[in-house]
Coordinates of C-alpha atoms in Angstrom, one line a residue:
M1 CA -184.1 -41.6 -67.6
P2 CA -182.2 -44.1 -66.4
R3 CA -178.6 -43.7 -66.7
I4 CA -177.9 -45.2 -70.3
T5 CA -174.2 -46.9 -71.4
D6 CA -173.3 -46.4 -74.6
N7 CA -174.3 -49.1 -77.3
T8 CA -171.3 -49.2 -79.0
I9 CA -169.4 -50.2 -75.6
I10 CA -171.6 -52.8 -74.6
R11 CA -171.7 -54.3 -78.1
K12 CA -168.3 -54.7 -77.4
R13 CA -167.9 -56.3 -74.3
I14 CA -170.7 -58.8 -75.8
D15 CA -168.3 -59.8 -78.5
E16 CA -165.1 -59.6 -76.3
V17 CA -167.0 -62.6 -74.3
R18 CA -168.5 -64.2 -77.4
N19 CA -164.6 -64.7 -78.3
I20 CA -163.5 -66.3 -75.1
M21 CA -166.8 -68.5 -75.2
K22 CA -165.2 -69.8 -78.9
K23 CA -162.1 -70.7 -77.2
N24 CA -163.4 -72.8 -74.4
S25 CA -166.4 -74.3 -77.1
T26 CA -169.3 -72.6 -74.8
D27 CA -172.1 -72.1 -76.9
L28 CA -174.5 -70.3 -74.1
Y29 CA -172.7 -68.7 -71.0
I30 CA -174.9 -67.2 -68.3
V31 CA -174.9 -63.9 -66.1
F32 CA -176.8 -63.6 -63.1
T33 CA -176.9 -60.4 -60.8
G34 CA -175.9 -61.9 -56.9
D35 CA -173.5 -62.8 -55.4
Y36 CA -171.9 -66.1 -54.0
H37 CA -174.7 -65.8 -51.1
L38 CA -177.2 -64.9 -53.8
S39 CA -178.0 -62.0 -52.7
E40 CA -180.5 -59.4 -54.2
Y41 CA -178.2 -56.6 -53.7
A42 CA -174.6 -57.4 -54.6
G43 CA -171.8 -55.7 -54.2
D44 CA -169.9 -53.7 -57.1
Y45 CA -167.0 -57.3 -57.6
F46 CA -170.4 -58.1 -58.6
G47 CA -171.7 -56.6 -61.1
E48 CA -171.0 -58.5 -64.0
R49 CA -174.5 -58.0 -65.4
E50 CA -174.5 -54.8 -65.5
F51 CA -170.9 -54.5 -66.9
L52 CA -172.3 -56.4 -70.2
S53 CA -175.7 -55.8 -70.5
G54 CA -175.8 -51.5 -69.5
F55 CA -179.4 -52.9 -67.5
T56 CA -178.9 -51.8 -63.7
G57 CA -181.4 -52.9 -62.3
S58 CA -181.9 -55.3 -59.1
A59 CA -183.0 -58.5 -61.0
G60 CA -181.8 -59.9 -64.3
T61 CA -180.1 -62.7 -65.9
L62 CA -178.1 -62.2 -69.3
V63 CA -177.9 -65.0 -71.7
I64 CA -175.3 -64.4 -74.6
G65 CA -175.6 -66.8 -77.3
M66 CA -173.3 -67.3 -80.0
D67 CA -175.8 -65.4 -82.5
K68 CA -177.8 -63.3 -79.6
A69 CA -178.1 -62.3 -76.0
A70 CA -181.3 -61.6 -74.0
L71 CA -181.7 -60.4 -70.6
F72 CA -184.4 -61.5 -68.4
T73 CA -186.0 -59.2 -65.3
D74 CA -189.7 -58.7 -63.7
G75 CA -192.7 -56.6 -64.5
R76 CA -190.8 -54.0 -61.7
Y77 CA -188.0 -53.1 -64.9
F78 CA -189.7 -53.4 -68.2
V79 CA -189.5 -50.2 -68.9
Q80 CA -186.4 -49.4 -67.4
A81 CA -184.8 -52.2 -69.7
E82 CA -186.4 -51.6 -73.0
L83 CA -184.7 -48.3 -72.5
Q84 CA -181.1 -49.3 -71.0
L85 CA -181.1 -52.7 -73.2
K86 CA -181.9 -50.2 -76.7
G87 CA -179.3 -50.7 -79.3
T88 CA -177.5 -53.2 -77.7
G89 CA -178.6 -56.1 -79.4
I90 CA -179.6 -57.5 -76.2
E91 CA -183.6 -59.2 -76.5
L92 CA -185.6 -58.2 -73.6
M93 CA -187.2 -60.9 -72.2
R94 CA -190.7 -60.0 -69.7
I95 CA -190.7 -62.3 -67.1
G96 CA -194.3 -63.6 -67.1
V97 CA -195.6 -62.2 -70.2
K98 CA -197.5 -64.6 -72.8
D99 CA -195.2 -66.8 -75.0
V100 CA -191.9 -65.6 -72.9
P101 CA -189.9 -68.9 -72.1
E102 CA -188.9 -69.6 -68.4
L103 CA -185.2 -68.9 -68.2
T104 CA -184.1 -72.6 -68.3
E105 CA -186.4 -74.0 -71.3
Y106 CA -184.9 -70.8 -73.6
C107 CA -181.5 -71.5 -72.9
I108 CA -181.7 -75.6 -73.1
Q109 CA -183.6 -74.5 -76.8
N110 CA -180.8 -72.5 -77.7
T111 CA -178.0 -74.6 -77.2
P112 CA -177.4 -77.5 -79.5
A113 CA -177.4 -80.9 -79.1
N114 CA -174.0 -81.9 -77.1
G115 CA -173.2 -78.5 -76.5
S116 CA -171.8 -76.2 -73.7
I117 CA -173.5 -74.0 -71.2
A118 CA -171.6 -72.1 -68.8
V119 CA -172.1 -70.2 -65.7
D120 CA -170.2 -69.3 -62.1
G121 CA -171.8 -72.0 -59.6
R122 CA -170.9 -69.9 -56.9
T123 CA -174.0 -67.6 -58.2
I124 CA -176.7 -69.3 -59.0
S125 CA -178.6 -71.2 -56.7
A126 CA -178.8 -74.9 -56.2
S127 CA -182.1 -75.8 -57.1
F128 CA -181.8 -73.3 -60.4
G129 CA -178.5 -75.5 -61.1
E130 CA -180.5 -79.0 -60.6
K131 CA -183.3 -77.9 -63.0
L132 CA -181.1 -76.9 -65.4
E133 CA -178.3 -79.9 -65.0
H134 CA -181.2 -82.1 -65.5
K135 CA -182.5 -80.4 -68.8
A136 CA -179.0 -80.1 -70.0
T137 CA -178.5 -83.9 -69.6
K138 CA -181.6 -84.6 -72.0
K139 CA -180.0 -83.3 -74.9
N140 CA -176.4 -84.2 -74.0
I141 CA -175.2 -80.4 -73.3
K142 CA -172.7 -80.5 -70.8
L143 CA -172.6 -77.8 -68.0
D144 CA -169.7 -76.1 -66.8
V145 CA -169.9 -74.5 -63.4
T146 CA -166.4 -73.1 -63.0
V147 CA -166.3 -69.6 -65.4
D148 CA -166.3 -66.2 -64.8
Y149 CA -165.8 -65.0 -68.4
A150 CA -166.0 -61.3 -67.5
K151 CA -162.8 -61.7 -65.3
S152 CA -160.5 -61.1 -68.3
I153 CA -161.8 -58.4 -70.2
W154 CA -163.1 -56.3 -66.8
N155 CA -160.3 -53.9 -66.0
N156 CA -160.0 -51.7 -62.7
R157 CA -163.2 -54.4 -61.8
P158 CA -163.4 -53.2 -58.1
D159 CA -162.0 -55.0 -54.8
F160 CA -164.0 -57.4 -53.4
P161 CA -166.5 -56.2 -50.7
Y162 CA -164.7 -55.6 -46.9
S163 CA -165.9 -54.0 -43.5
K164 CA -165.0 -53.9 -40.3
A165 CA -168.2 -55.8 -38.4
F166 CA -170.5 -54.6 -35.7
V167 CA -172.9 -55.8 -33.2
S168 CA -176.7 -55.7 -33.3
D169 CA -177.7 -57.4 -30.0
N170 CA -181.9 -57.0 -29.8
G171 CA -183.5 -59.1 -28.0
E172 CA -182.0 -62.2 -28.6
T173 CA -178.3 -63.4 -27.7
V174 CA -176.4 -65.8 -30.3
R175 CA -176.6 -68.8 -28.0
E176 CA -180.3 -68.2 -27.5
K177 CA -180.5 -68.3 -31.6
L178 CA -178.1 -71.2 -31.7
I179 CA -180.2 -73.3 -29.2
R180 CA -183.0 -73.0 -31.2
L181 CA -181.6 -73.7 -34.5
R182 CA -180.3 -76.6 -33.4
E183 CA -183.5 -78.2 -32.2
K184 CA -185.1 -77.4 -35.3
I185 CA -182.2 -78.8 -36.8
N186 CA -183.3 -82.0 -35.3
E187 CA -187.2 -81.6 -35.9
K188 CA -185.7 -82.5 -39.0
E189 CA -183.6 -85.5 -38.7
A190 CA -180.3 -83.8 -39.7
E191 CA -176.6 -83.1 -38.1
G192 CA -175.8 -80.1 -39.4
H193 CA -177.0 -76.8 -41.7
I194 CA -175.0 -75.0 -43.9
I195 CA -175.6 -71.4 -44.4
T196 CA -174.4 -69.0 -47.2
S197 CA -177.3 -66.1 -47.0
L198 CA -175.2 -63.2 -45.1
D199 CA -178.5 -61.9 -44.0
D200 CA -179.3 -65.4 -42.0
I201 CA -175.7 -65.2 -41.0
C202 CA -175.1 -61.6 -39.8
W203 CA -178.9 -62.2 -38.0
L204 CA -177.8 -65.5 -36.5
F205 CA -174.2 -64.2 -35.1
N206 CA -176.0 -60.5 -34.5
I207 CA -173.6 -58.9 -36.4
R208 CA -173.4 -56.4 -38.9
G209 CA -171.3 -54.7 -41.6
N210 CA -171.2 -52.4 -44.7
D211 CA -170.2 -55.1 -47.8
V212 CA -173.3 -54.2 -49.6
V213 CA -174.3 -51.2 -49.9
Y214 CA -177.8 -50.1 -48.8
N215 CA -177.7 -53.5 -46.9
P216 CA -175.7 -53.9 -43.5
V217 CA -173.9 -57.3 -44.2
I218 CA -170.2 -58.6 -44.1
M219 CA -169.3 -61.7 -46.6
S220 CA -170.0 -65.0 -44.8
Y221 CA -170.6 -68.5 -44.3
A222 CA -171.8 -70.4 -41.9
Y223 CA -171.8 -73.9 -40.6
V224 CA -173.5 -75.5 -37.3
T225 CA -174.2 -78.5 -35.8
D226 CA -175.3 -80.2 -32.7
K227 CA -171.7 -79.2 -31.0
C228 CA -170.4 -76.4 -33.0
A229 CA -171.2 -73.4 -35.0
Y230 CA -168.5 -72.3 -37.4
L231 CA -168.7 -68.6 -39.2
F232 CA -166.4 -67.9 -42.3
A233 CA -165.3 -64.6 -42.0
D234 CA -162.2 -62.8 -42.1
K235 CA -160.6 -62.4 -38.3
D236 CA -159.6 -59.0 -39.0
R237 CA -163.5 -57.7 -39.8
F238 CA -163.9 -58.6 -36.0
S239 CA -162.8 -56.3 -32.5
D240 CA -161.5 -58.5 -30.2
E241 CA -164.4 -57.7 -28.1
I242 CA -166.9 -59.4 -30.5
I243 CA -164.2 -62.1 -31.0
E244 CA -164.6 -62.7 -27.5
K245 CA -168.5 -62.6 -27.4
L246 CA -168.8 -65.2 -30.3
Q247 CA -166.3 -67.6 -28.5
K248 CA -168.4 -67.3 -25.4
D249 CA -171.4 -68.1 -27.2
G250 CA -169.5 -71.1 -28.7
V251 CA -168.8 -69.8 -32.0
T252 CA -165.3 -70.4 -34.3
L253 CA -164.2 -68.0 -36.6
K254 CA -162.8 -69.5 -39.5
P255 CA -161.3 -67.9 -42.7
Y256 CA -163.7 -67.1 -45.5
E257 CA -161.7 -68.6 -47.7
E258 CA -161.6 -71.7 -46.2
F259 CA -165.5 -72.4 -47.2
Y260 CA -165.1 -74.7 -49.8
D261 CA -162.5 -76.7 -48.3
F262 CA -163.9 -77.0 -45.4
L263 CA -167.1 -78.8 -46.8
D264 CA -164.7 -81.4 -47.7
T265 CA -163.9 -82.1 -44.0
I266 CA -167.8 -82.4 -43.1
E267 CA -167.9 -85.6 -41.1
E268 CA -172.2 -85.4 -40.2
K269 CA -173.7 -87.8 -42.4
V270 CA -177.4 -85.4 -43.2
I271 CA -176.9 -81.9 -43.4
L272 CA -179.8 -79.9 -43.9
V273 CA -180.0 -76.9 -46.7
D274 CA -181.8 -74.5 -48.6
M275 CA -181.7 -75.2 -52.3
K276 CA -183.1 -71.5 -52.9
R277 CA -180.2 -70.0 -50.9
I278 CA -177.3 -71.9 -51.0
N279 CA -175.4 -71.7 -54.1
Y280 CA -174.8 -74.6 -56.7
C281 CA -170.8 -75.7 -56.2
A282 CA -171.5 -75.4 -52.6
Y283 CA -174.6 -77.8 -52.7
K284 CA -172.5 -80.0 -55.6
K285 CA -169.6 -80.4 -53.1
I286 CA -170.7 -81.5 -50.3
C287 CA -173.4 -84.1 -52.6
N288 CA -169.6 -85.3 -54.2
C289 CA -168.9 -86.0 -50.6
G290 CA -172.0 -88.7 -50.4
V291 CA -173.6 -86.6 -48.0
E292 CA -177.4 -86.7 -47.7
T293 CA -179.2 -83.4 -47.9
V294 CA -182.7 -82.7 -45.8
K295 CA -184.2 -80.0 -48.3
T296 CA -186.5 -77.1 -46.9
L297 CA -186.5 -73.5 -45.8
S298 CA -183.6 -72.3 -43.7
P299 CA -184.9 -72.5 -40.1
V300 CA -183.1 -69.4 -39.6
T301 CA -184.9 -67.2 -42.6
S302 CA -187.8 -68.1 -40.9
M303 CA -186.8 -67.1 -37.3
K304 CA -184.7 -63.8 -38.8
A305 CA -188.5 -62.8 -40.0
V306 CA -190.4 -63.2 -36.6
K307 CA -189.2 -59.7 -34.8
N308 CA -188.8 -59.9 -31.2
P309 CA -191.2 -58.1 -28.6
V310 CA -187.9 -55.5 -28.3
E311 CA -186.9 -55.4 -32.4
I312 CA -191.0 -54.6 -32.8
K313 CA -190.8 -52.0 -30.5
N314 CA -188.0 -50.1 -31.7
L315 CA -189.0 -50.4 -35.2
S316 CA -192.4 -48.9 -33.7
D317 CA -190.2 -45.9 -32.4
V318 CA -188.0 -45.5 -35.4
H319 CA -190.9 -45.1 -37.8
I320 CA -192.3 -42.5 -35.6
E321 CA -188.5 -40.6 -36.6
D322 CA -188.7 -41.8 -39.7
G323 CA -192.3 -40.6 -40.6
L324 CA -191.0 -37.2 -39.0
A325 CA -188.5 -37.0 -41.4
L326 CA -190.9 -37.8 -44.3
T327 CA -193.2 -35.6 -43.6
R328 CA -190.8 -32.6 -43.4
F329 CA -189.9 -33.4 -46.7
M330 CA -193.7 -33.6 -47.7
F331 CA -193.8 -30.6 -46.7
W332 CA -190.6 -29.0 -48.6
V333 CA -191.4 -30.4 -51.9
K334 CA -195.0 -29.1 -52.3
E335 CA -193.6 -25.5 -51.3
N336 CA -190.6 -25.7 -53.8
A337 CA -191.8 -27.8 -56.3
G338 CA -191.9 -25.4 -59.6
K339 CA -189.2 -23.3 -58.1
G340 CA -185.7 -24.8 -59.8
I341 CA -185.5 -27.9 -57.8
T342 CA -185.2 -31.3 -59.6
E343 CA -186.1 -35.2 -58.6
K344 CA -182.1 -35.1 -57.5
D345 CA -183.1 -32.0 -55.7
A346 CA -185.5 -33.7 -53.5
A347 CA -184.1 -37.3 -52.5
D348 CA -181.3 -35.5 -51.4
Y349 CA -183.0 -33.1 -49.4
L350 CA -185.6 -36.2 -47.7
D351 CA -182.3 -38.3 -47.6
N352 CA -180.6 -35.1 -45.5
E353 CA -183.6 -35.2 -43.3
R354 CA -183.0 -38.9 -42.6
A355 CA -179.6 -38.5 -41.6
K356 CA -180.6 -36.2 -39.2
I357 CA -181.7 -39.0 -36.7
S358 CA -179.7 -40.0 -33.7
D359 CA -179.2 -43.9 -34.8
F360 CA -179.3 -43.6 -38.6
I361 CA -176.4 -45.9 -40.4
E362 CA -177.1 -45.7 -44.0
L363 CA -180.1 -45.5 -46.8
S364 CA -181.7 -49.2 -47.1
F365 CA -182.4 -48.1 -50.8
E366 CA -181.1 -46.0 -52.8
T367 CA -184.3 -43.3 -53.0
I368 CA -186.7 -43.0 -56.0
S369 CA -187.5 -39.9 -56.6
A370 CA -189.7 -40.0 -59.9
Y371 CA -191.2 -37.4 -60.9
G372 CA -194.7 -37.8 -63.9
A373 CA -194.2 -40.0 -66.5
N374 CA -190.8 -41.4 -64.7
A375 CA -192.8 -42.8 -62.1
A376 CA -194.1 -45.5 -64.2
M377 CA -190.5 -47.1 -63.9
M378 CA -191.1 -49.1 -60.5
H379 CA -187.1 -48.6 -59.8
Y380 CA -186.2 -45.6 -61.5
S381 CA -183.3 -43.5 -60.6
A382 CA -182.7 -40.2 -60.9
T383 CA -179.0 -38.6 -61.2
K384 CA -177.8 -35.2 -60.7
D385 CA -177.1 -35.3 -65.2
N386 CA -180.7 -36.8 -66.1
C387 CA -183.4 -35.9 -63.5
A388 CA -186.6 -34.1 -64.4
T389 CA -187.2 -30.6 -63.2
L390 CA -190.3 -30.9 -60.6
K391 CA -193.2 -28.6 -62.2
P392 CA -196.2 -27.2 -59.9
E393 CA -198.3 -29.7 -61.8
G394 CA -198.3 -34.1 -61.6
M395 CA -197.5 -35.9 -59.3
L396 CA -194.1 -36.6 -57.7
L397 CA -193.3 -40.6 -56.6
V398 CA -190.7 -41.2 -53.4
D399 CA -190.2 -44.1 -52.1
S400 CA -187.7 -44.6 -49.8
G401 CA -186.3 -45.7 -46.4
G402 CA -184.0 -46.0 -44.2
Q403 CA -181.4 -48.4 -41.9
Y404 CA -180.8 -47.3 -38.1
M405 CA -179.8 -49.1 -34.9
R406 CA -183.1 -49.9 -34.5
G407 CA -184.1 -51.2 -37.7
T408 CA -185.2 -50.5 -41.0
T409 CA -187.9 -48.8 -42.9
D410 CA -189.2 -48.9 -46.2
V411 CA -191.9 -46.0 -47.4
T412 CA -194.0 -45.1 -50.4
R413 CA -195.7 -41.6 -50.8
T414 CA -196.9 -40.3 -54.1
I415 CA -197.1 -36.0 -53.6
V416 CA -199.3 -34.1 -55.5
L417 CA -197.4 -31.2 -56.8
G418 CA -200.7 -29.3 -58.9
P419 CA -203.1 -30.2 -60.8
V420 CA -204.0 -33.8 -61.4
S421 CA -206.4 -35.5 -64.0
D422 CA -209.6 -37.5 -63.1
E423 CA -207.8 -40.3 -64.3
I424 CA -204.6 -40.2 -62.0
K425 CA -207.0 -39.6 -59.0
K426 CA -209.3 -42.4 -59.7
A427 CA -206.0 -44.4 -60.0
Y428 CA -204.8 -43.3 -56.5
T429 CA -207.8 -43.1 -54.4
L430 CA -208.1 -46.7 -55.9
T431 CA -204.6 -47.7 -54.1
L432 CA -205.0 -45.9 -51.4
K433 CA -208.2 -48.1 -51.0
G434 CA -206.6 -51.2 -51.4
M435 CA -203.5 -50.4 -48.9
L436 CA -205.8 -49.5 -46.3
A437 CA -208.2 -52.6 -46.9
L438 CA -205.1 -55.0 -46.8
A439 CA -203.5 -53.4 -43.4
D440 CA -206.8 -53.4 -41.9
A441 CA -207.5 -57.4 -42.4
R442 CA -208.8 -59.7 -39.9
F443 CA -207.6 -63.4 -40.4
L444 CA -207.3 -66.6 -39.6
Y445 CA -203.6 -68.0 -38.5
G446 CA -202.9 -70.1 -41.9
C447 CA -203.2 -67.6 -44.4
T448 CA -200.4 -66.8 -46.7
G449 CA -200.1 -63.6 -49.1
F450 CA -201.6 -65.7 -51.5
N451 CA -204.9 -65.3 -49.7
L452 CA -204.5 -61.5 -48.5
D453 CA -202.9 -60.4 -51.2
I454 CA -206.8 -59.9 -52.9
L455 CA -208.0 -57.4 -50.8
A456 CA -205.1 -54.9 -51.5
R457 CA -205.2 -55.4 -55.4
G458 CA -209.6 -56.3 -55.7
P459 CA -210.6 -52.9 -56.0
L460 CA -207.8 -52.2 -59.3
W461 CA -208.8 -55.2 -60.6
E462 CA -212.7 -54.2 -60.2
A463 CA -211.2 -50.8 -62.4
G464 CA -209.7 -53.3 -65.0
L465 CA -205.9 -52.0 -63.6
D466 CA -203.3 -53.6 -62.0
Y467 CA -200.0 -53.7 -61.4
R468 CA -196.9 -56.0 -62.7
C469 CA -195.3 -57.1 -59.4
G470 CA -196.4 -58.6 -55.9
T471 CA -198.3 -56.0 -53.2
G472 CA -195.2 -56.5 -50.5
H473 CA -192.2 -58.4 -49.0
G474 CA -191.0 -58.9 -45.5
V475 CA -188.6 -56.2 -44.1
G476 CA -185.4 -57.4 -42.1
Y477 CA -184.3 -55.6 -39.0
L478 CA -181.5 -53.7 -39.3
L479 CA -180.8 -56.1 -42.4
N480 CA -182.1 -56.3 -46.4
V481 CA -185.1 -54.4 -47.2
H482 CA -186.7 -57.2 -49.1
E483 CA -186.7 -60.1 -46.9
S484 CA -188.0 -63.6 -47.3
P485 CA -190.2 -65.8 -46.4
N486 CA -192.9 -63.7 -46.2
G487 CA -195.2 -61.4 -48.4
F488 CA -198.0 -60.2 -50.5
R489 CA -198.8 -61.9 -54.5
W490 CA -201.5 -63.6 -56.2
K491 CA -199.3 -66.0 -57.8
H492 CA -196.1 -68.0 -57.5
I493 CA -193.3 -66.6 -59.2
L494 CA -190.2 -69.2 -60.1
G495 CA -187.7 -68.9 -57.5
Q496 CA -189.6 -66.5 -55.1
N497 CA -189.5 -67.8 -51.6
D498 CA -192.2 -65.2 -50.0
L499 CA -195.5 -66.6 -49.5
C500 CA -194.8 -68.8 -46.1
V501 CA -198.2 -68.5 -43.7
M502 CA -197.7 -65.6 -42.0
E503 CA -197.3 -65.3 -38.3
P504 CA -197.0 -62.9 -35.3
G505 CA -194.4 -60.9 -35.4
M506 CA -193.7 -60.4 -39.4
V507 CA -193.1 -57.0 -41.0
T508 CA -194.1 -56.5 -44.7
S509 CA -194.8 -54.3 -46.8
D510 CA -198.1 -52.9 -48.3
E511 CA -197.5 -51.7 -51.6
P512 CA -200.5 -51.5 -54.5
G513 CA -199.8 -49.3 -57.7
V514 CA -201.3 -48.1 -60.6
Y515 CA -198.4 -47.7 -63.6
V516 CA -199.0 -46.8 -66.7
D517 CA -195.7 -46.3 -69.3
G518 CA -195.3 -42.6 -70.7
K519 CA -197.9 -41.4 -68.2
Y520 CA -197.3 -41.8 -64.8
G521 CA -197.1 -43.8 -61.8
I522 CA -198.5 -44.2 -58.2
R523 CA -198.0 -46.2 -55.3
I524 CA -198.6 -46.1 -51.7
E525 CA -196.5 -47.7 -49.2
N526 CA -196.7 -48.7 -45.4
E527 CA -194.9 -51.2 -43.4
I528 CA -196.8 -53.5 -41.2
V529 CA -196.3 -55.9 -38.6
C530 CA -198.5 -58.9 -37.9
V531 CA -199.9 -59.4 -34.8
R532 CA -202.2 -61.3 -32.5
D533 CA -205.9 -60.5 -32.8
Y534 CA -208.4 -63.0 -30.8
E535 CA -209.2 -67.1 -30.1
N536 CA -212.7 -68.3 -30.4
E537 CA -213.8 -71.6 -31.6
Y538 CA -213.0 -70.9 -34.8
G539 CA -209.1 -70.6 -34.4
T540 CA -206.6 -67.7 -34.2
F541 CA -207.2 -64.5 -35.1
L542 CA -204.7 -62.1 -36.7
K543 CA -204.1 -58.2 -38.0
F544 CA -201.7 -55.8 -38.8
K545 CA -200.8 -53.2 -36.8
M546 CA -199.3 -49.6 -38.8
L547 CA -195.3 -49.3 -39.0
T548 CA -195.3 -46.8 -41.1
C549 CA -196.6 -43.4 -39.8
A550 CA -196.6 -40.5 -42.7
P551 CA -199.4 -38.7 -43.9
I552 CA -200.9 -39.8 -46.4
D553 CA -201.5 -36.5 -49.5
L554 CA -205.6 -36.0 -49.6
E555 CA -205.3 -33.9 -52.7
A556 CA -205.3 -37.0 -54.9
V557 CA -208.4 -38.6 -53.1
D558 CA -211.5 -38.7 -55.3
V559 CA -214.1 -39.6 -52.7
S560 CA -217.1 -40.7 -55.2
Y561 CA -214.6 -43.9 -55.2
L562 CA -214.4 -44.2 -51.2
N563 CA -217.4 -46.1 -49.1
E564 CA -217.7 -44.9 -45.2
K565 CA -215.6 -47.8 -44.5
D566 CA -212.5 -46.5 -47.1
I567 CA -212.8 -43.0 -45.1
E568 CA -213.1 -44.4 -41.8
R569 CA -209.8 -46.0 -42.1
I570 CA -208.4 -42.8 -43.7
N571 CA -209.3 -41.1 -40.6
N572 CA -208.5 -43.3 -38.4
Y573 CA -205.3 -43.6 -39.6
H574 CA -204.5 -40.0 -40.3
S575 CA -205.7 -39.6 -36.6
W576 CA -202.9 -41.6 -35.2
V577 CA -200.4 -39.5 -37.6
Y578 CA -201.4 -36.7 -36.0
E579 CA -201.3 -37.6 -32.7
Q580 CA -197.4 -39.8 -33.2
L581 CA -196.0 -36.9 -34.8
S582 CA -197.8 -33.4 -33.4
P583 CA -195.8 -33.9 -30.1
Y584 CA -192.8 -33.4 -32.7
M585 CA -193.9 -30.1 -34.4
C586 CA -195.3 -26.5 -33.6
G587 CA -196.3 -23.5 -35.0
E588 CA -196.4 -23.4 -39.1
E589 CA -195.3 -27.2 -39.0
L590 CA -197.7 -28.3 -36.6
E591 CA -200.5 -26.3 -38.8
K592 CA -199.3 -27.9 -42.2
L593 CA -199.6 -31.3 -40.2
K594 CA -202.9 -30.3 -39.1
R595 CA -204.1 -29.9 -43.2
A596 CA -202.7 -32.6 -44.2
T597 CA -204.4 -35.0 -41.6
V598 CA -207.6 -33.1 -42.3
R599 CA -210.9 -35.3 -41.8
I600 CA -212.4 -36.4 -45.4

């Protein structure tokens, strides 16, 4: 069960917000999840939506009206949100489900003509802000983007994020990156580029930090022109060595707090902006100064997604050590299920195994350790006081990863602890079949995740099964575990930016699954990297190379659902896993690896 906040506390907080709304003549108040940089995962300081709703998922938007409230979230969190919102008076709006209105439509429908909508404009994208503003104008609704109503009622609010920066320099210098970026700015006939996404900034300047748990970034803004590069981050975050290194690469440091005032002084007339990555307040500020904007995906986002040869080599190496930690955990949990251990004990054991790796920094997200029916919640979180005990039956879904100096990992294994039903075996086998089919794809350059998603989802669709999320997401390099613009999904999701053309060097997760409320959840996930295969008269063919290196539990596989190609893929993968991991094992541990990777 996820953590549940007393619904009377939530109701009281909502009422307090409504009192503030009434004083300010506000009809509707929107609370987003992110920070001023539109981060998927934000520091605790920005946990207003969780504070007001009790919903702890990483994606969701709270809308508070004077007589009703609603929370919008996606399919990953339907089950969790239903549990956490129960009794709060907040209606769950399931994004993508029939008859559920789009967020801006709901907001306009529930605000009277000549009314007022309030939102902190620093926490919404320029694209969303423009869309909301356009619709609001039609009903003469005022849009106030200068508010943070929770500020006055949130006692003991966590401090604003602060950590020291450190260097991550792998294969390309800051100067080299700036040269490439300036070329791309010029190609768009722009004179400057405002960058507000923390992962883009940290990648561009080869720095990392610890401002956001699991995401090694620092709070910062950046502005780059043909001649200048400004990094807005407090100077005391940096060592003298880092400051000197940045200055040599032509970077000028400015205080974080000066960013918005700086926008008033920009002399360039044509600025490149990513409407999904720049916040609405920053965007409106430059527009009000008469600056012309070129609206496009940030070149930094695209550059960052393509890992260079040094990064790919490091990722390949660290995935072997990460796979060793996961494999040893799998052996341990199979032996100890039924001996009193819990989901939380299992997560702690795996986390400790990862922490033994020499360049381990932190986890890449909170380990998901979900037993039985809990696994139907895609982002379930076990706590010491609220977790299930593992029995020698059913399955344990474990989704986990680490942040290392050599890169970021993300892997899921669904582990058989004892007898499982034929229904589960079928779902598990079809999930595995789809995961390996996508990983084994050969395709022409120009394909996006739209084109390839069916390879993973197809076996499940043929059986009338599906999962309410994408099949995969881009993965950063010692950065965010969820990274755009690459990914796999079968339909466009408003606000998502993860379906670019697949490029050699892009790292993407491959993670189909089946989730049945109240019964079970299955997910099998590997990271794969896109590589060039060959060229002929039809064009350039690409394929994927496996990065994740850990056995896939064979005890739930029903071979009657597999063809010869499927079996070949399973055996080839396990042969490679054994080849990579066996040199690090001996004795009984090696025998366990042999059994785990046996040919079927």
